[in-house]
Amino acid sequence: MARTVTKISKGSGRGLLMLALLFAAVAAILAFIALSRGSNKEAASAADMTKVVVAAQDISARTELKSDMVKTIDVPIDSALSGGYSDTTAVVGQTTRYPLVTNEQVTGLKIGFGKDIEDKGLSSVLPAGMRAFSIKVSEETGVGGMIIPGDLVDVIAILKADTVGVDKAVTIVQGIEVLAVAQEAQEPIPPAAETTATPDASGTLGERPEDSKPNPSARTVTLAVTPEQAQLLALVYTDGEVVLSLRAFGDREPVSPPESNLMPYGALPQAPSQ
């Protein structure tokens, strides 16, 4: 029987080898691209994160913060609160103004002053980003002189017809905390070790003076407002007057009262004076 012998030429073997090397090179390139994409995603993800200081446990108001009460965690940059901290050393020794729950971010609005901080006046009570604004009051416009530091008030603007076309009353700011009445002002919250007082449910910015009482003869009330609210109040003074309306203790719920005027009772609008 005749035997057939198939011979593979040297040229064909060299071609197969080159093809195998080509496939290996393509596979290596694809693997490199995949790894690079994964690394880039991890790097981009890390770049979108930032460290913030949070409570490591539930913490009561007026508690001096210890190192084991706080920790840092990584959060997305857009989840970091304004006024927060990235290092626990910045908050250790400070006193909480309000209760904190586990993993709640610690900000400058939520903590008070350390035990080495002396009373430096109203600026020590005012949170960062807020402004103290004083308005003139009388016994009639200041709730009969019954307002005391720490109370919450609404500010009602009385605008005259020669300015806006018709006499009207408008609530321009709501739930504003009273920092001071005349010269009697809230005091900085002391460290927990230096006070046995029970925190106010309303979470006042400072601590009411122990002997605080109504002052019908007071001629000014100082409020804690935003810069925008301060501008609005200053503008109202040029075109009208303001009256304070006292809120229930701790009531910060916003409301939407419509403006009031006397047109339903027969008042006629008039053109504002030039």
Coordinates of C-alpha atoms in Angstrom, one line a residue:
M1 CA 0.0 0.0 0.0
A2 CA 1.3 3.3 -0.9
R3 CA 1.9 5.8 2.1
T4 CA 1.3 9.5 1.6
V5 CA 3.5 11.9 3.6
T6 CA 2.5 15.5 4.1
K7 CA 5.3 17.9 4.6
I8 CA 4.8 21.3 6.2
S9 CA 7.1 23.8 4.6
K10 CA 9.4 26.0 6.6
G11 CA 7.5 29.1 5.3
S12 CA 4.2 27.8 6.6
G13 CA 5.5 27.2 10.1
R14 CA 7.1 30.6 10.2
G15 CA 3.7 32.2 9.3
L16 CA 1.8 30.3 12.0
L17 CA 4.4 31.5 14.5
M18 CA 4.1 35.1 13.5
L19 CA 0.3 34.8 13.6
A20 CA 0.4 33.4 17.2
L21 CA 2.8 36.2 18.2
L22 CA 0.4 38.8 16.7
F23 CA -2.5 37.3 18.7
A24 CA -0.5 37.4 21.9
A25 CA 0.5 41.0 21.3
V26 CA -3.2 42.0 20.7
A27 CA -4.3 40.2 23.8
A28 CA -1.6 42.0 25.9
I29 CA -2.6 45.4 24.5
L30 CA -6.3 44.7 25.3
A31 CA -5.4 43.6 28.8
F32 CA -3.3 46.8 29.3
I33 CA -6.2 49.0 28.1
A34 CA -8.6 47.2 30.5
L35 CA -6.3 47.6 33.4
S36 CA -5.7 51.3 32.6
R37 CA -9.4 52.0 32.4
G38 CA -9.9 50.4 35.8
S39 CA -7.1 52.4 37.3
N40 CA -8.4 55.6 35.8
K41 CA -11.9 54.9 37.2
E42 CA -10.4 54.3 40.6
A43 CA -8.3 57.5 40.4
A44 CA -11.3 59.5 39.2
S45 CA -13.4 58.1 42.0
A46 CA -10.8 58.9 44.6
A47 CA -10.5 62.4 43.2
D48 CA -14.3 63.0 43.8
M49 CA -14.0 62.1 47.5
T50 CA -13.0 64.3 50.5
K51 CA -12.5 63.7 54.2
V52 CA -15.0 65.1 56.7
V53 CA -15.1 64.9 60.5
V54 CA -18.2 63.1 61.8
A55 CA -19.5 62.0 65.2
A56 CA -18.3 58.5 66.1
Q57 CA -21.3 58.1 68.4
D58 CA -24.5 59.9 69.5
I59 CA -23.4 63.1 71.4
S60 CA -25.6 65.3 73.5
A61 CA -25.7 69.1 73.4
R62 CA -23.1 70.9 75.5
T63 CA -20.7 68.0 75.5
E64 CA -17.0 68.7 75.3
L65 CA -15.7 66.7 72.3
K66 CA -13.0 64.0 73.1
S67 CA -10.8 62.4 70.5
D68 CA -12.8 59.1 70.6
M69 CA -16.1 60.9 70.0
V70 CA -15.2 62.0 66.4
K71 CA -13.6 60.4 63.4
T72 CA -13.0 61.2 59.7
I73 CA -14.6 59.4 56.8
D74 CA -14.5 59.8 53.0
V75 CA -17.6 61.2 51.4
P76 CA -18.4 62.5 47.9
I77 CA -17.3 66.2 47.5
D78 CA -20.9 67.3 46.8
S79 CA -22.0 65.7 50.1
A80 CA -19.6 67.6 52.3
L81 CA -21.4 70.3 54.3
S82 CA -20.3 73.9 54.2
G83 CA -18.3 74.8 57.3
G84 CA -17.2 71.3 58.0
Y85 CA -13.8 70.0 59.1
S86 CA -11.3 67.6 57.6
D87 CA -9.2 67.0 60.7
T88 CA -10.5 65.9 64.1
T89 CA -7.9 68.0 65.9
A90 CA -9.8 71.1 64.9
V91 CA -12.9 70.0 66.9
V92 CA -11.5 68.2 69.9
G93 CA -12.0 70.3 73.0
Q94 CA -14.9 72.2 71.5
T95 CA -18.4 72.1 73.0
T96 CA -21.5 70.9 71.0
R97 CA -24.3 73.5 70.6
Y98 CA -26.8 70.8 69.4
P99 CA -27.0 67.0 69.7
L100 CA -25.1 65.0 67.1
V101 CA -26.0 61.5 65.9
T102 CA -23.6 58.9 64.8
N103 CA -21.9 59.7 61.5
E104 CA -23.4 63.2 61.4
Q105 CA -21.0 65.8 59.9
V106 CA -19.5 68.2 62.4
T107 CA -19.7 71.9 61.3
G108 CA -18.9 75.2 62.8
L109 CA -22.7 75.8 63.3
K110 CA -23.0 72.7 65.6
I111 CA -20.1 73.3 68.0
G112 CA -19.4 76.0 70.5
F113 CA -16.2 77.1 72.2
G114 CA -13.5 75.4 74.1
K115 CA -12.9 75.9 77.8
D116 CA -10.0 78.2 77.2
I117 CA -12.1 80.7 75.2
E118 CA -13.2 83.7 77.3
D119 CA -16.4 85.6 76.8
K120 CA -15.7 88.0 73.9
G121 CA -19.2 89.4 73.5
L122 CA -21.9 88.8 70.9
S123 CA -19.4 87.9 68.2
S124 CA -18.7 84.7 70.2
V125 CA -22.3 83.7 70.0
L126 CA -23.0 84.5 66.3
P127 CA -22.4 81.6 63.9
A128 CA -20.1 82.0 60.9
G129 CA -22.0 83.3 58.0
M130 CA -24.6 85.1 60.1
R131 CA -24.9 88.8 60.9
A132 CA -26.1 90.7 64.0
F133 CA -28.6 93.4 63.0
S134 CA -30.3 95.8 65.4
I135 CA -33.7 97.3 64.9
K136 CA -35.3 100.2 66.8
V137 CA -38.3 99.1 68.8
S138 CA -40.8 100.7 71.2
E139 CA -43.1 99.0 73.7
E140 CA -45.7 98.9 71.0
T141 CA -43.6 97.5 68.1
G142 CA -41.5 95.2 70.4
V143 CA -44.4 93.0 71.8
G144 CA -44.9 95.2 74.8
G145 CA -41.3 94.8 75.8
M146 CA -41.8 91.1 76.6
I147 CA -39.1 89.8 74.3
I148 CA -35.9 88.4 75.8
P149 CA -32.7 87.0 74.3
G150 CA -33.1 83.6 72.7
D151 CA -36.8 84.3 71.7
L152 CA -37.8 83.7 68.1
V153 CA -39.6 86.5 66.2
D154 CA -41.0 87.3 62.8
V155 CA -40.4 90.8 61.3
I156 CA -43.3 92.5 59.7
A157 CA -42.7 95.5 57.4
I158 CA -45.3 98.3 57.3
L159 CA -45.0 99.9 53.9
K160 CA -46.8 103.2 53.0
A161 CA -48.9 104.0 50.1
D162 CA -46.7 106.8 48.9
T163 CA -44.0 104.2 48.4
V164 CA -45.8 101.1 47.2
G165 CA -49.2 102.4 46.1
V166 CA -51.2 101.1 49.0
D167 CA -50.6 100.8 52.7
K168 CA -49.6 97.2 53.4
A169 CA -48.1 94.9 56.0
V170 CA -45.7 92.1 54.8
T171 CA -43.8 89.5 56.8
I172 CA -40.3 89.8 55.4
V173 CA -38.3 87.4 57.7
Q174 CA -39.5 84.6 59.9
G175 CA -38.2 82.6 62.9
I176 CA -35.3 84.9 63.5
E177 CA -33.5 84.5 66.8
V178 CA -33.1 87.4 69.2
L179 CA -29.4 87.8 70.2
A180 CA -29.9 90.8 72.5
V181 CA -32.5 93.2 73.9
A182 CA -30.9 96.5 74.6
Q183 CA -27.5 95.6 76.3
E184 CA -28.7 92.2 77.6
A185 CA -27.3 89.5 75.3
Q186 CA -27.0 85.8 74.9
E187 CA -23.7 84.4 76.3
P188 CA -21.4 81.8 74.6
I189 CA -22.3 78.2 75.5
P190 CA -19.7 77.0 78.1
P191 CA -18.0 73.6 78.0
A192 CA -20.1 70.8 79.4
A193 CA -17.8 70.5 82.5
E194 CA -18.6 74.1 83.5
T195 CA -22.4 73.9 83.3
T196 CA -25.1 71.8 84.7
A197 CA -27.8 73.6 82.7
T198 CA -30.3 71.5 80.6
P199 CA -30.0 72.5 76.9
D200 CA -32.9 74.5 75.6
A201 CA -35.2 72.4 73.3
S202 CA -35.1 75.3 70.9
G203 CA -31.3 75.0 70.4
T204 CA -30.5 78.7 70.9
L205 CA -27.3 80.0 69.5
G206 CA -26.0 80.9 72.9
E207 CA -27.1 80.7 76.5
R208 CA -29.8 83.0 78.0
P209 CA -28.6 85.1 80.9
E210 CA -29.8 83.6 84.1
D211 CA -31.5 86.8 85.2
S212 CA -33.0 87.6 81.8
K213 CA -36.4 89.3 82.1
P214 CA -38.7 91.5 80.0
N215 CA -37.5 95.1 79.5
P216 CA -40.3 97.4 78.3
S217 CA -37.9 100.3 78.2
A218 CA -35.6 98.7 75.7
R219 CA -35.2 100.7 72.5
T220 CA -33.3 98.1 70.4
V221 CA -33.5 94.4 69.6
T222 CA -30.6 92.6 67.9
L223 CA -31.3 89.7 65.6
A224 CA -29.3 86.9 64.0
V225 CA -29.9 87.2 60.3
T226 CA -28.2 86.2 57.0
P227 CA -26.4 89.0 55.0
E228 CA -29.4 89.0 52.6
Q229 CA -31.9 89.5 55.4
A230 CA -29.7 92.3 56.8
Q231 CA -29.8 94.1 53.5
L232 CA -33.6 93.7 53.3
L233 CA -34.2 95.0 56.8
A234 CA -31.9 98.0 56.1
L235 CA -33.9 98.8 52.9
V236 CA -37.2 98.6 54.7
Y237 CA -36.0 101.3 57.2
T238 CA -35.8 103.8 54.3
D239 CA -39.4 103.2 53.1
G240 CA -41.4 102.2 56.2
E241 CA -41.1 100.7 59.7
V242 CA -41.0 97.3 61.2
V243 CA -42.9 95.5 63.9
L244 CA -41.9 92.3 65.8
S245 CA -44.2 89.4 66.2
L246 CA -43.2 86.9 68.9
R247 CA -43.3 83.2 68.1
A248 CA -43.9 80.2 70.5
F249 CA -40.8 78.9 72.2
G250 CA -38.8 76.8 69.8
D251 CA -41.2 77.4 66.8
R252 CA -39.2 77.8 63.7
E253 CA -41.8 76.4 61.3
P254 CA -42.0 78.7 58.2
V255 CA -45.4 80.0 57.2
S256 CA -46.7 81.9 54.1
P257 CA -49.0 84.6 55.2
P258 CA -50.3 86.8 52.3
E259 CA -49.6 90.5 52.5
S260 CA -52.3 92.6 54.2
N261 CA -53.8 95.9 53.0
L262 CA -57.0 97.9 53.5
M263 CA -58.3 97.7 50.0
P264 CA -61.0 95.2 51.0
Y265 CA -62.2 97.8 53.5
G266 CA -62.4 100.6 51.0
A267 CA -58.9 102.0 50.7
L268 CA -57.9 103.1 47.2
P269 CA -54.5 102.6 45.7
Q270 CA -52.5 105.6 44.7
A271 CA -49.5 106.2 42.6
P272 CA -46.2 106.0 44.5
S273 CA -44.5 109.3 45.0
Q274 CA -41.6 110.0 42.7

